[in-house]
Amino acid sequence: MMILDTIVAPATNIAQQALAIIRLSGPDSFSIINKLIKKPIEKNRQVNFRHLYLKGKIIDQVVVTSFVSPNSFTGEDVVEINCHGGVLVTNQVIQALINSGARMALPGEFSQRAFLNDKINLIQAEAINDLITAKNQFASDLAIRNMSSKKNPGINKMKEILLDVISRIQTSIDYPEYDDIEGSSNDELIRELEKLIKITEDAIFKSNLASKSVTGIKTAIIGETNVGKSSILNCLLNEEKAIVSNVAGTTRDLVEGEISFENITLRLIDTAGIRETNDDIESAGIRKSYQTLKEADLIIHVFDSSSKNYLVEDKLLELMNSKTVITVFNKSELISNEQKKAIIKRYPEAVFCSAQNNEIDELLNKIKKQYDFGNILQSDDLIISNINQISLLKNIENKLKIAYNNFKSGFTVDMINFDLYEAWNELNNLLGESYEEEIIDNIFRKYCLGK
């Protein structure tokens, strides 16, 4: 795609710091930088030390790194200027480049140009953004995995099987006299579709896991009043986020925080203690607790170890039925080993902690074990974390299943191929090989300015 203008933006934050990087990309990159230096830079890949001038006055000493199209991130001529990182000098350099013919880049425009110039696909582009915003090691590893290669093995395998099935069916439509094409019997085509549907289902399952890990698992800390929910939240966050008191009903509104482990990030929500009350404000907090419980992916259900009441009301049990639940017995310092054994007999999966003494290792280990994805990233399977991309995968799965069911029901092959072509188009949308300009603009505008 032909792009006529040259863009500029800081690739690092504008702040008081040792160094700043300013990036130029476009056909006039070399001519623009050469207007600001006395010894011109030739159009080849190199690193040069130069004085930068504005109206005949030196504004900084800089290191200029140049790249020649198509051998750059954007696929265009690119010049990167390493200048001193003061706010004033960085802005002066940017303004001098704009005065010399560049325009300020839009957020994400460098990555967008890389995509439009076929240097990266949409999966890679999303991975760049995911790497920038990664909150845990798993998110970072997944982003690097998807960013590293334009030829994603998982996608390539899906495209290869689907293209082969479409081609076999199309050949039988266009050339009905060739009815003995190898692999084109109904049973063989159905087996190939079954294989492709299984690959797609696995990709969706693993991608949903990855998405929760990357974006944060909504975690509700629930239980009756005075069981130590707020203390557990404070211990997990290692800060006094919630008010802790012996007075029942102290927590009346949701208190939130975030904690990252190696594989996951938890979005923690401390809820109001659930009990019968006539206090209108506390009742409102309890209603919020139930709503949070409905929306949560993970529930940390807290009991007071020293209490003899471990009953859970039916409404709570019903809401927790389809959730991942970790049962925690807090205040373990108040009970004997015999009492602990009795609790374990009733709740074999329970963990014990003493938030007052900052002893929550059992809970931390349980959370890590619950979300241990093992070697999920070691395979070549397609794994993505972006919600919109996962929705495209689900569309592909839906089209494949429609084609499969129609095949089994005896529909004509041209009807079956119609759904397979739609699945093919969705695969291309996933990679960005077919797109609408407005959608692409919207995708890249969420990026930071210098990327």
CSV table of C-alpha atoms in Angstrom, one decimal:
chain,number,residue,atom,x,y,z
A,1,MET,CA,0.0,0.0,0.0
A,2,MET,CA,1.4,3.4,-1.0
A,3,ILE,CA,1.8,5.9,1.8
A,4,LEU,CA,2.9,9.3,0.8
A,5,ASP,CA,3.6,11.2,4.1
A,6,THR,CA,6.3,10.8,6.8
A,7,ILE,CA,5.3,10.5,10.4
A,8,VAL,CA,7.2,11.2,13.7
A,9,ALA,CA,6.6,10.4,17.3
A,10,PRO,CA,8.5,9.8,20.5
A,11,ALA,CA,9.1,6.0,21.0
A,12,THR,CA,9.8,6.7,24.7
A,13,ASN,CA,7.8,8.8,27.2
A,14,ILE,CA,8.6,12.5,27.2
A,15,ALA,CA,10.0,12.9,30.7
A,16,GLN,CA,13.1,13.9,32.6
A,17,GLN,CA,15.3,11.0,31.8
A,18,ALA,CA,18.8,10.2,30.4
A,19,LEU,CA,17.7,9.4,26.8
A,20,ALA,CA,14.7,9.7,24.5
A,21,ILE,CA,14.1,7.9,21.2
A,22,ILE,CA,12.2,9.7,18.4
A,23,ARG,CA,11.1,7.7,15.4
A,24,LEU,CA,10.6,8.9,11.8
A,25,SER,CA,8.9,6.7,9.2
A,26,GLY,CA,8.1,7.4,5.6
A,27,PRO,CA,9.5,8.2,2.2
A,28,ASP,CA,11.0,11.6,3.3
A,29,SER,CA,12.7,10.3,6.5
A,30,PHE,CA,16.3,10.8,5.2
A,31,SER,CA,15.6,14.2,3.6
A,32,ILE,CA,13.9,15.5,6.7
A,33,ILE,CA,16.7,14.5,9.1
A,34,ASN,CA,19.3,15.9,6.7
A,35,LYS,CA,17.7,19.3,6.9
A,36,LEU,CA,18.7,19.4,10.6
A,37,ILE,CA,22.3,18.2,10.3
A,38,LYS,CA,25.4,19.6,8.5
A,39,LYS,CA,26.8,16.3,7.4
A,40,PRO,CA,24.1,14.5,5.5
A,41,ILE,CA,23.3,10.8,6.2
A,42,GLU,CA,23.4,8.6,3.1
A,43,LYS,CA,20.5,6.3,2.4
A,44,ASN,CA,21.7,3.0,3.8
A,45,ARG,CA,21.5,1.2,7.1
A,46,GLN,CA,24.0,2.8,9.6
A,47,VAL,CA,24.5,4.5,12.9
A,48,ASN,CA,25.9,8.0,13.0
A,49,PHE,CA,26.7,10.6,15.7
A,50,ARG,CA,25.6,14.1,14.7
A,51,HIS,CA,24.8,17.6,16.0
A,52,LEU,CA,21.2,18.6,15.5
A,53,TYR,CA,20.5,22.2,14.5
A,54,LEU,CA,17.5,24.4,14.6
A,55,LYS,CA,17.8,27.8,12.9
A,56,GLY,CA,21.5,27.5,12.9
A,57,LYS,CA,21.8,26.8,16.6
A,58,ILE,CA,22.8,23.4,18.0
A,59,ILE,CA,19.9,21.9,20.0
A,60,ASP,CA,21.4,18.6,20.9
A,61,GLN,CA,24.0,15.9,20.2
A,62,VAL,CA,22.3,12.8,18.9
A,63,VAL,CA,22.8,9.3,17.6
A,64,VAL,CA,20.9,8.6,14.4
A,65,THR,CA,20.1,5.0,13.4
A,66,SER,CA,18.7,4.6,9.9
A,67,PHE,CA,16.9,1.7,8.1
A,68,VAL,CA,16.1,1.5,4.4
A,69,SER,CA,12.8,0.2,3.0
A,70,PRO,CA,11.7,-2.6,3.0
A,71,ASN,CA,14.1,-3.7,5.8
A,72,SER,CA,12.5,-1.9,8.7
A,73,PHE,CA,9.7,-2.5,11.2
A,74,THR,CA,7.2,-0.5,9.1
A,75,GLY,CA,8.6,-1.5,5.8
A,76,GLU,CA,9.4,2.1,5.0
A,77,ASP,CA,12.5,4.2,5.3
A,78,VAL,CA,13.0,4.7,9.1
A,79,VAL,CA,15.2,7.0,11.1
A,80,GLU,CA,15.5,6.8,14.9
A,81,ILE,CA,17.0,9.6,16.8
A,82,ASN,CA,18.5,9.0,20.2
A,83,CYS,CA,18.6,12.4,22.0
A,84,HIS,CA,19.0,13.5,25.6
A,85,GLY,CA,15.8,12.9,27.5
A,86,GLY,CA,14.9,16.3,28.8
A,87,VAL,CA,11.3,17.3,28.2
A,88,LEU,CA,12.3,20.6,26.5
A,89,VAL,CA,14.9,19.1,24.2
A,90,THR,CA,12.8,16.2,23.2
A,91,ASN,CA,9.9,18.5,22.3
A,92,GLN,CA,12.3,20.8,20.4
A,93,VAL,CA,13.6,17.9,18.3
A,94,ILE,CA,10.1,16.7,17.5
A,95,GLN,CA,9.0,20.2,16.5
A,96,ALA,CA,12.1,20.6,14.3
A,97,LEU,CA,11.2,17.4,12.5
A,98,ILE,CA,7.6,18.5,12.0
A,99,ASN,CA,8.8,21.9,10.7
A,100,SER,CA,11.0,20.0,8.2
A,101,GLY,CA,8.1,18.1,6.7
A,102,ALA,CA,7.0,15.3,9.0
A,103,ARG,CA,3.6,15.1,10.7
A,104,MET,CA,2.8,13.8,14.2
A,105,ALA,CA,1.9,10.1,14.1
A,106,LEU,CA,-1.4,8.8,15.4
A,107,PRO,CA,-1.4,6.3,18.2
A,108,GLY,CA,-0.4,2.9,16.8
A,109,GLU,CA,0.4,4.3,13.3
A,110,PHE,CA,3.8,2.7,13.1
A,111,SER,CA,2.4,-0.7,13.7
A,112,GLN,CA,-0.5,0.0,11.4
A,113,ARG,CA,2.0,0.9,8.6
A,114,ALA,CA,3.9,-2.4,9.3
A,115,PHE,CA,0.6,-4.2,8.9
A,116,LEU,CA,-0.4,-2.3,5.7
A,117,ASN,CA,3.1,-3.0,4.2
A,118,ASP,CA,2.7,-6.7,4.9
A,119,LYS,CA,5.5,-6.8,7.5
A,120,ILE,CA,3.1,-8.2,10.2
A,121,ASN,CA,-0.4,-9.7,10.3
A,122,LEU,CA,-3.2,-8.8,12.7
A,123,ILE,CA,-2.3,-11.6,15.2
A,124,GLN,CA,1.3,-10.2,15.4
A,125,ALA,CA,-0.1,-6.6,15.7
A,126,GLU,CA,-2.3,-7.5,18.6
A,127,ALA,CA,0.6,-9.4,20.2
A,128,ILE,CA,2.7,-6.2,20.1
A,129,ASN,CA,0.0,-4.4,22.1
A,130,ASP,CA,-0.4,-7.4,24.4
A,131,LEU,CA,3.4,-7.3,25.2
A,132,ILE,CA,3.2,-3.6,26.0
A,133,THR,CA,0.3,-4.2,28.4
A,134,ALA,CA,1.4,-7.6,29.9
A,135,LYS,CA,0.8,-7.9,33.6
A,136,ASN,CA,2.3,-11.4,34.2
A,137,GLN,CA,5.0,-13.7,32.7
A,138,PHE,CA,2.4,-15.9,30.9
A,139,ALA,CA,1.0,-12.9,29.1
A,140,SER,CA,4.4,-11.7,28.1
A,141,ASP,CA,5.5,-15.2,26.9
A,142,LEU,CA,2.2,-15.6,24.9
A,143,ALA,CA,2.7,-12.1,23.3
A,144,ILE,CA,6.3,-12.9,22.3
A,145,ARG,CA,5.2,-16.2,20.9
A,146,ASN,CA,2.5,-14.7,18.7
A,147,MET,CA,4.7,-11.7,17.8
A,148,SER,CA,7.7,-13.6,16.7
A,149,SER,CA,6.5,-15.2,13.4
A,150,LYS,CA,4.2,-14.1,10.7
A,151,LYS,CA,3.5,-17.7,9.8
A,152,ASN,CA,1.6,-18.9,12.9
A,153,PRO,CA,1.8,-22.8,12.8
A,154,GLY,CA,-1.7,-23.2,14.3
A,155,ILE,CA,-3.4,-20.9,11.8
A,156,ASN,CA,-1.4,-22.4,8.9
A,157,LYS,CA,-2.6,-25.9,9.9
A,158,MET,CA,-6.2,-24.8,10.0
A,159,LYS,CA,-5.9,-23.0,6.6
A,160,GLU,CA,-4.1,-26.0,5.0
A,161,ILE,CA,-6.9,-28.5,6.0
A,162,LEU,CA,-9.7,-26.1,5.2
A,163,LEU,CA,-8.3,-25.1,1.8
A,164,ASP,CA,-7.8,-28.8,0.9
A,165,VAL,CA,-11.4,-29.7,1.8
A,166,ILE,CA,-12.8,-26.7,-0.2
A,167,SER,CA,-10.5,-27.6,-3.2
A,168,ARG,CA,-11.7,-31.2,-3.2
A,169,ILE,CA,-15.3,-30.2,-3.1
A,170,GLN,CA,-14.9,-27.5,-5.7
A,171,THR,CA,-13.1,-29.9,-8.0
A,172,SER,CA,-16.0,-32.3,-7.7
A,173,ILE,CA,-18.5,-29.5,-8.5
A,174,ASP,CA,-16.5,-28.1,-11.5
A,175,TYR,CA,-15.4,-31.5,-12.9
A,176,PRO,CA,-18.1,-34.1,-12.0
A,177,GLU,CA,-16.6,-36.6,-14.4
A,178,TYR,CA,-13.6,-36.9,-12.1
A,179,ASP,CA,-15.5,-38.8,-9.3
A,180,ASP,CA,-12.5,-40.8,-8.1
A,181,ILE,CA,-10.3,-37.9,-6.8
A,182,GLU,CA,-8.2,-39.3,-3.9
A,183,GLY,CA,-9.6,-38.2,-0.5
A,184,SER,CA,-12.9,-36.8,-1.9
A,185,SER,CA,-15.3,-39.4,-0.7
A,186,ASN,CA,-17.9,-38.1,1.7
A,187,ASP,CA,-16.5,-40.2,4.6
A,188,GLU,CA,-13.0,-38.8,4.0
A,189,LEU,CA,-14.2,-35.2,3.8
A,190,ILE,CA,-16.3,-35.7,6.9
A,191,ARG,CA,-13.2,-37.0,8.8
A,192,GLU,CA,-11.2,-34.0,7.7
A,193,LEU,CA,-13.9,-31.6,8.9
A,194,GLU,CA,-14.0,-33.4,12.2
A,195,LYS,CA,-10.3,-33.0,12.5
A,196,LEU,CA,-10.6,-29.3,11.7
A,197,ILE,CA,-13.4,-28.7,14.2
A,198,LYS,CA,-11.4,-30.4,16.9
A,199,ILE,CA,-8.4,-28.2,16.2
A,200,THR,CA,-10.7,-25.1,16.3
A,201,GLU,CA,-12.3,-26.2,19.6
A,202,ASP,CA,-8.9,-26.7,21.2
A,203,ALA,CA,-7.8,-23.3,20.0
A,204,ILE,CA,-10.9,-21.7,21.5
A,205,PHE,CA,-10.5,-23.5,24.8
A,206,LYS,CA,-6.9,-22.6,25.2
A,207,SER,CA,-7.4,-19.1,24.0
A,208,ASN,CA,-10.2,-18.5,26.6
A,209,LEU,CA,-7.8,-19.7,29.3
A,210,ALA,CA,-5.1,-17.3,28.0
A,211,SER,CA,-7.5,-14.4,27.8
A,212,LYS,CA,-8.5,-14.7,31.4
A,213,SER,CA,-4.9,-15.0,32.4
A,214,VAL,CA,-3.9,-11.9,30.4
A,215,THR,CA,-6.9,-9.6,31.2
A,216,GLY,CA,-7.3,-10.7,34.8
A,217,ILE,CA,-9.5,-13.2,36.5
A,218,LYS,CA,-12.4,-11.6,38.3
A,219,THR,CA,-12.1,-12.9,41.9
A,220,ALA,CA,-14.7,-12.4,44.6
A,221,ILE,CA,-13.8,-12.8,48.2
A,222,ILE,CA,-17.0,-13.8,50.0
A,223,GLY,CA,-18.2,-15.0,53.3
A,224,GLU,CA,-20.1,-14.0,56.4
A,225,THR,CA,-19.2,-10.9,58.5
A,226,ASN,CA,-16.1,-11.0,60.6
A,227,VAL,CA,-14.5,-14.0,58.9
A,228,GLY,CA,-11.5,-11.9,57.8
A,229,LYS,CA,-12.2,-11.2,54.1
A,230,SER,CA,-10.7,-7.7,54.2
A,231,SER,CA,-7.7,-9.0,56.1
A,232,ILE,CA,-7.1,-11.6,53.4
A,233,LEU,CA,-7.5,-9.0,50.7
A,234,ASN,CA,-4.9,-6.8,52.4
A,235,CYS,CA,-2.5,-9.8,52.8
A,236,LEU,CA,-2.8,-10.7,49.1
A,237,LEU,CA,-2.2,-7.1,48.0
A,238,ASN,CA,0.4,-6.5,50.7
A,239,GLU,CA,-1.2,-3.2,51.6
A,240,GLU,CA,-3.9,-1.8,53.8
A,241,LYS,CA,-6.5,-1.6,51.0
A,242,ALA,CA,-9.6,-2.4,53.1
A,243,ILE,CA,-10.5,-1.2,56.6
A,244,VAL,CA,-10.3,-4.1,59.1
A,245,SER,CA,-12.4,-4.0,62.2
A,246,ASN,CA,-13.9,-6.4,64.7
A,247,VAL,CA,-17.3,-4.7,64.2
A,248,ALA,CA,-19.5,-6.8,62.0
A,249,GLY,CA,-20.6,-5.1,58.8
A,250,THR,CA,-17.6,-2.8,58.5
A,251,THR,CA,-17.2,-3.5,54.7
A,252,ARG,CA,-20.3,-2.1,53.1
A,253,ASP,CA,-19.1,-1.4,49.6
A,254,LEU,CA,-16.8,-3.3,47.2
A,255,VAL,CA,-13.1,-2.9,47.7
A,256,GLU,CA,-10.9,-3.8,44.7
A,257,GLY,CA,-7.3,-4.5,44.0
A,258,GLU,CA,-5.0,-6.5,41.6
A,259,ILE,CA,-2.3,-9.0,42.1
A,260,SER,CA,-0.1,-10.8,39.5
A,261,PHE,CA,1.4,-14.2,39.7
A,262,GLU,CA,3.7,-15.8,37.1
A,263,ASN,CA,0.8,-17.3,35.1
A,264,ILE,CA,-2.2,-15.1,36.0
A,265,THR,CA,-3.5,-11.8,37.2
A,266,LEU,CA,-6.3,-11.7,39.7
A,267,ARG,CA,-8.7,-8.8,39.9
A,268,LEU,CA,-9.7,-9.1,43.6
A,269,ILE,CA,-13.0,-7.8,45.0
A,270,ASP,CA,-13.6,-7.8,48.7
A,271,THR,CA,-17.4,-7.9,49.3
A,272,ALA,CA,-19.7,-7.0,52.2
A,273,GLY,CA,-20.3,-9.8,54.7
A,274,ILE,CA,-23.4,-11.8,53.9
A,275,ARG,CA,-25.9,-11.9,56.7
A,276,GLU,CA,-29.4,-10.9,57.6
A,277,THR,CA,-29.6,-7.2,58.4
A,278,ASN,CA,-32.1,-4.3,58.8
A,279,ASP,CA,-29.5,-1.7,57.9
A,280,ASP,CA,-30.4,-0.3,54.5
A,281,ILE,CA,-26.8,0.7,53.6
A,282,GLU,CA,-25.4,-2.7,54.6
A,283,SER,CA,-28.2,-4.4,52.7
A,284,ALA,CA,-27.2,-2.5,49.6
A,285,GLY,CA,-23.7,-3.7,50.0
A,286,ILE,CA,-24.9,-7.3,50.4
A,287,ARG,CA,-26.9,-7.0,47.2
A,288,LYS,CA,-23.6,-5.9,45.5
A,289,SER,CA,-21.9,-8.9,46.9
A,290,TYR,CA,-24.4,-11.3,45.3
A,291,GLN,CA,-24.1,-9.4,42.0
A,292,THR,CA,-20.3,-9.6,42.1
A,293,LEU,CA,-20.6,-13.3,42.9
A,294,LYS,CA,-22.6,-13.8,39.7
A,295,GLU,CA,-20.0,-12.1,37.6
A,296,ALA,CA,-16.9,-13.6,39.2
A,297,ASP,CA,-14.7,-16.3,37.5
A,298,LEU,CA,-13.1,-17.3,40.8
A,299,ILE,CA,-14.6,-17.3,44.3
A,300,ILE,CA,-12.5,-17.3,47.5
A,301,HIS,CA,-15.0,-18.4,50.1
A,302,VAL,CA,-13.8,-17.5,53.6
A,303,PHE,CA,-14.9,-19.2,56.8
A,304,ASP,CA,-13.9,-18.4,60.4
A,305,SER,CA,-12.0,-21.5,61.6
A,306,SER,CA,-13.0,-20.9,65.2
A,307,SER,CA,-16.7,-20.8,64.4
A,308,LYS,CA,-18.7,-23.9,64.5
A,309,ASN,CA,-21.2,-22.7,61.9
A,310,TYR,CA,-19.9,-23.8,58.4
A,311,LEU,CA,-23.4,-23.9,56.8
A,312,VAL,CA,-23.8,-22.1,53.5
A,313,GLU,CA,-27.2,-20.8,52.5
A,314,ASP,CA,-28.9,-22.3,49.5
A,315,LYS,CA,-28.8,-19.1,47.5
A,316,LEU,CA,-25.1,-18.8,47.9
A,317,LEU,CA,-24.5,-22.5,47.0
A,318,GLU,CA,-26.6,-22.1,43.9
A,319,LEU,CA,-24.6,-19.1,42.7
A,320,MET,CA,-21.3,-20.9,43.4
A,321,ASN,CA,-22.3,-24.1,41.7
A,322,SER,CA,-20.8,-23.3,38.3
A,323,LYS,CA,-17.8,-21.3,39.6
A,324,THR,CA,-14.3,-22.2,40.5
A,325,VAL,CA,-14.2,-22.0,44.3
A,326,ILE,CA,-11.4,-22.0,46.8
A,327,THR,CA,-12.6,-22.6,50.3
A,328,VAL,CA,-10.5,-20.8,52.9
A,329,PHE,CA,-10.6,-21.3,56.7
A,330,ASN,CA,-9.1,-18.1,58.2
A,331,LYS,CA,-8.0,-17.5,61.8
A,332,SER,CA,-6.3,-20.9,61.8
A,333,GLU,CA,-4.2,-19.8,64.8
A,334,LEU,CA,-7.3,-20.1,66.9
A,335,ILE,CA,-7.9,-23.9,66.4
A,336,SER,CA,-6.1,-27.1,67.4
A,337,ASN,CA,-4.8,-29.8,65.0
A,338,GLU,CA,-7.8,-32.0,66.0
A,339,GLN,CA,-10.2,-29.2,65.0
A,340,LYS,CA,-8.3,-28.8,61.7
A,341,LYS,CA,-8.6,-32.5,61.0
A,342,ALA,CA,-12.3,-32.3,61.5
A,343,ILE,CA,-12.7,-29.4,59.1
A,344,ILE,CA,-10.6,-31.3,56.5
A,345,LYS,CA,-12.8,-34.3,56.8
A,346,ARG,CA,-15.8,-32.1,55.9
A,347,TYR,CA,-13.9,-29.9,53.3
A,348,PRO,CA,-11.1,-32.0,51.8
A,349,GLU,CA,-10.0,-29.2,49.4
A,350,ALA,CA,-10.0,-26.5,52.1
A,351,VAL,CA,-6.9,-24.4,52.8
A,352,PHE,CA,-6.0,-22.7,56.1
A,353,CYS,CA,-4.6,-19.3,56.7
A,354,SER,CA,-4.1,-16.7,59.4
A,355,ALA,CA,-4.4,-13.3,57.8
A,356,GLN,CA,-3.8,-11.6,61.1
A,357,ASN,CA,-0.3,-13.3,61.2
A,358,ASN,CA,0.2,-12.7,57.4
A,359,GLU,CA,0.2,-16.5,56.9
A,360,ILE,CA,-1.5,-17.1,53.6
A,361,ASP,CA,1.0,-19.4,51.8
A,362,GLU,CA,-1.5,-22.2,51.5
A,363,LEU,CA,-4.0,-19.9,49.7
A,364,LEU,CA,-1.3,-18.5,47.4
A,365,ASN,CA,-0.1,-22.1,46.5
A,366,LYS,CA,-3.7,-23.2,45.8
A,367,ILE,CA,-4.3,-20.2,43.5
A,368,LYS,CA,-1.1,-21.0,41.6
A,369,LYS,CA,-2.0,-24.7,41.3
A,370,GLN,CA,-5.5,-23.9,40.1
A,371,TYR,CA,-4.2,-21.8,37.2
A,372,ASP,CA,-1.1,-23.9,36.3
A,373,PHE,CA,-1.3,-24.0,32.5
A,374,GLY,CA,1.7,-26.4,32.3
A,375,ASN,CA,3.2,-26.5,28.9
A,376,ILE,CA,0.3,-24.9,27.1
A,377,LEU,CA,2.7,-22.6,25.1
A,378,GLN,CA,5.0,-25.4,24.1
A,379,SER,CA,2.7,-26.7,21.4
A,380,ASP,CA,2.2,-25.2,17.9
A,381,ASP,CA,-1.6,-24.8,18.6
A,382,LEU,CA,-3.1,-21.4,17.9
A,383,ILE,CA,-3.5,-19.5,21.2
A,384,ILE,CA,-4.7,-15.9,21.3
A,385,SER,CA,-5.9,-13.7,24.1
A,386,ASN,CA,-7.8,-10.9,22.3
A,387,ILE,CA,-11.6,-11.1,22.8
A,388,ASN,CA,-12.4,-10.0,19.3
A,389,GLN,CA,-10.0,-12.5,17.8
A,390,ILE,CA,-11.5,-15.3,19.9
A,391,SER,CA,-15.0,-14.3,18.6
A,392,LEU,CA,-13.7,-14.7,15.1
A,393,LEU,CA,-12.5,-18.2,16.1
A,394,LYS,CA,-16.0,-19.0,17.4
A,395,ASN,CA,-17.5,-17.8,14.1
A,396,ILE,CA,-15.1,-20.2,12.2
A,397,GLU,CA,-16.2,-23.0,14.5
A,398,ASN,CA,-19.8,-22.2,13.9
A,399,LYS,CA,-19.4,-22.2,10.1
A,400,LEU,CA,-17.5,-25.5,10.2
A,401,LYS,CA,-20.1,-27.2,12.4
A,402,ILE,CA,-22.9,-26.0,10.1
A,403,ALA,CA,-21.0,-27.4,7.1
A,404,TYR,CA,-20.4,-30.7,8.9
A,405,ASN,CA,-24.0,-31.1,10.0
A,406,ASN,CA,-25.2,-30.3,6.5
A,407,PHE,CA,-22.8,-32.8,5.1
A,408,LYS,CA,-24.1,-35.5,7.4
A,409,SER,CA,-27.7,-34.5,6.5
A,410,GLY,CA,-27.1,-35.1,2.8
A,411,PHE,CA,-27.1,-31.4,1.6
A,412,THR,CA,-25.6,-30.8,-1.8
A,413,VAL,CA,-21.8,-30.1,-1.9
A,414,ASP,CA,-22.2,-26.6,-3.3
A,415,MET,CA,-24.3,-25.7,-0.2
A,416,ILE,CA,-21.6,-27.2,2.0
A,417,ASN,CA,-18.9,-25.3,0.3
A,418,PHE,CA,-20.8,-22.0,0.8
A,419,ASP,CA,-20.3,-22.4,4.6
A,420,LEU,CA,-16.7,-23.5,4.2
A,421,TYR,CA,-15.9,-20.4,2.1
A,422,GLU,CA,-17.4,-18.3,4.9
A,423,ALA,CA,-15.2,-20.0,7.4
A,424,TRP,CA,-12.2,-19.3,5.1
A,425,ASN,CA,-13.1,-15.6,5.0
A,426,GLU,CA,-13.2,-15.5,8.8
A,427,LEU,CA,-9.7,-17.1,8.9
A,428,ASN,CA,-8.5,-14.3,6.6
A,429,ASN,CA,-10.2,-11.7,8.8
A,430,LEU,CA,-8.3,-13.2,11.8
A,431,LEU,CA,-5.0,-12.6,10.0
A,432,GLY,CA,-6.1,-9.3,8.5
A,433,GLU,CA,-5.7,-10.6,5.0
A,434,SER,CA,-9.1,-9.1,4.2
A,435,TYR,CA,-10.3,-6.0,6.1
A,436,GLU,CA,-12.2,-2.8,6.1
A,437,GLU,CA,-10.2,0.4,6.5
A,438,GLU,CA,-12.3,1.8,9.4
A,439,ILE,CA,-12.0,-1.4,11.4
A,440,ILE,CA,-8.2,-1.4,10.9
A,441,ASP,CA,-8.0,2.2,12.0
A,442,ASN,CA,-10.0,1.4,15.1
A,443,ILE,CA,-7.8,-1.6,16.0
A,444,PHE,CA,-4.5,0.4,15.9
A,445,ARG,CA,-5.8,3.5,17.6
A,446,LYS,CA,-5.6,1.8,21.0
A,447,TYR,CA,-1.8,1.6,20.8
A,448,CYS,CA,0.5,4.0,22.5
A,449,LEU,CA,1.7,6.9,20.4
A,450,GLY,CA,5.2,5.8,19.5
A,451,LYS,CA,4.2,2.3,18.5
